[in-house]
Amino acid sequence: MSRRTDLRFRATTAFQRRLNPILRRLPLQTVLETTGRVSGLPRQTPVGGRRVGGSFWLVSEFGEKSQYVRNIKADPRVRVRIRGRWHEGTAHLMPQDDPVARLRRLPRVNGLGVRALGTNLLTVRVDLDT
């Protein structure tokens, strides 16, 4: 990873550490809940994405370096809060998917943030149980 990319990653994650606790309390904010790969505790991350049929799609701005992606790799069972309602499902990392094209189909505000801050985009699909 280049020095510039590393600085962008560190600055963004420092900002998110302060903002995420506030965002995940908002009732209509979409939240992804994973199980911590070391602690085993639930970890909630505000995300942007869109439900399409029985799946929820999102794009991780830091790919496999994102903590929630690392948690998914350890345990793909997740929960997603969409419009205030929790849904259980199984997450799948989709490296073969074109994340830039995927962002065009997701909410615009999220897409702008991911494109502006992201360094290694990765598509994630959650197949919802309900």
PDB file of C-alpha atoms in Angstrom, residues 18-77:
ATOM      1  CA  ARG A  18     -16.117   9.088  15.805  1.00  0.00           C
ATOM      2  CA  LEU A  19     -19.085   9.273  13.418  1.00  0.00           C
ATOM      3  CA  ASN A  20     -20.248   5.628  13.353  1.00  0.00           C
ATOM      4  CA  PRO A  21     -21.480   5.486  16.987  1.00  0.00           C
ATOM      5  CA  ILE A  22     -23.787   8.405  16.204  1.00  0.00           C
ATOM      6  CA  LEU A  23     -25.000   7.087  12.837  1.00  0.00           C
ATOM      7  CA  ARG A  24     -25.826   3.580  14.024  1.00  0.00           C
ATOM      8  CA  ARG A  25     -28.220   5.059  16.622  1.00  0.00           C
ATOM      9  CA  LEU A  26     -30.334   6.742  13.944  1.00  0.00           C
ATOM     10  CA  PRO A  27     -33.421   4.558  13.516  1.00  0.00           C
ATOM     11  CA  LEU A  28     -33.510   4.627   9.708  1.00  0.00           C
ATOM     12  CA  GLN A  29     -29.751   4.286   9.151  1.00  0.00           C
ATOM     13  CA  THR A  30     -28.852   0.998   7.471  1.00  0.00           C
ATOM     14  CA  VAL A  31     -26.573  -0.996   9.779  1.00  0.00           C
ATOM     15  CA  LEU A  32     -24.572  -4.165   9.142  1.00  0.00           C
ATOM     16  CA  GLU A  33     -24.004  -6.331  12.206  1.00  0.00           C
ATOM     17  CA  THR A  34     -21.183  -8.866  12.086  1.00  0.00           C
ATOM     18  CA  THR A  35     -19.664 -11.067  14.773  1.00  0.00           C
ATOM     19  CA  GLY A  36     -16.207  -9.950  15.914  1.00  0.00           C
ATOM     20  CA  ARG A  37     -13.666 -12.479  14.690  1.00  0.00           C
ATOM     21  CA  VAL A  38     -11.625 -12.240  17.916  1.00  0.00           C
ATOM     22  CA  SER A  39     -14.121 -11.126  20.558  1.00  0.00           C
ATOM     23  CA  GLY A  40     -17.191 -12.963  19.303  1.00  0.00           C
ATOM     24  CA  LEU A  41     -19.218  -9.849  20.155  1.00  0.00           C
ATOM     25  CA  PRO A  42     -21.692  -8.170  17.787  1.00  0.00           C
ATOM     26  CA  ARG A  43     -20.126  -5.336  15.784  1.00  0.00           C
ATOM     27  CA  GLN A  44     -22.381  -2.763  14.118  1.00  0.00           C
ATOM     28  CA  THR A  45     -21.306  -0.660  11.169  1.00  0.00           C
ATOM     29  CA  PRO A  46     -23.444   1.953   9.391  1.00  0.00           C
ATOM     30  CA  VAL A  47     -23.434   1.173   5.680  1.00  0.00           C
ATOM     31  CA  GLY A  48     -25.059   2.366   2.515  1.00  0.00           C
ATOM     32  CA  GLY A  49     -26.553  -0.086   0.102  1.00  0.00           C
ATOM     33  CA  ARG A  50     -29.754  -1.282  -1.440  1.00  0.00           C
ATOM     34  CA  ARG A  51     -32.058  -4.236  -1.098  1.00  0.00           C
ATOM     35  CA  VAL A  52     -32.732  -5.963  -4.405  1.00  0.00           C
ATOM     36  CA  GLY A  53     -35.233  -8.784  -4.040  1.00  0.00           C
ATOM     37  CA  GLY A  54     -33.961 -11.155  -1.359  1.00  0.00           C
ATOM     38  CA  SER A  55     -30.451  -9.677  -1.245  1.00  0.00           C
ATOM     39  CA  PHE A  56     -28.831  -6.561   0.177  1.00  0.00           C
ATOM     40  CA  TRP A  57     -25.900  -5.120  -1.797  1.00  0.00           C
ATOM     41  CA  LEU A  58     -23.156  -2.784  -0.556  1.00  0.00           C
ATOM     42  CA  VAL A  59     -19.628  -1.771  -1.520  1.00  0.00           C
ATOM     43  CA  SER A  60     -16.797  -1.688   1.010  1.00  0.00           C
ATOM     44  CA  GLU A  61     -14.500   1.266   0.416  1.00  0.00           C
ATOM     45  CA  PHE A  62     -11.406  -0.514   1.758  1.00  0.00           C
ATOM     46  CA  GLY A  63     -12.137  -4.013   0.518  1.00  0.00           C
ATOM     47  CA  GLU A  64     -10.623  -6.812   2.563  1.00  0.00           C
ATOM     48  CA  LYS A  65      -8.929  -4.296   4.849  1.00  0.00           C
ATOM     49  CA  SER A  66     -12.312  -3.226   6.291  1.00  0.00           C
ATOM     50  CA  GLN A  67     -12.946  -4.681   9.723  1.00  0.00           C
ATOM     51  CA  TYR A  68     -16.471  -5.788   8.846  1.00  0.00           C
ATOM     52  CA  VAL A  69     -15.169  -7.598   5.757  1.00  0.00           C
ATOM     53  CA  ARG A  70     -12.573  -9.373   7.878  1.00  0.00           C
ATOM     54  CA  ASN A  71     -15.367 -10.350  10.290  1.00  0.00           C
ATOM     55  CA  ILE A  72     -17.473 -11.664   7.378  1.00  0.00           C
ATOM     56  CA  LYS A  73     -14.565 -13.807   6.223  1.00  0.00           C
ATOM     57  CA  ALA A  74     -14.445 -15.386   9.698  1.00  0.00           C
ATOM     58  CA  ASP A  75     -18.241 -15.772  10.049  1.00  0.00           C
ATOM     59  CA  PRO A  76     -20.537 -14.873   7.130  1.00  0.00           C
ATOM     60  CA  ARG A  77     -23.746 -14.920   9.229  1.00  0.00           C
TER      61      ARG A  77
END
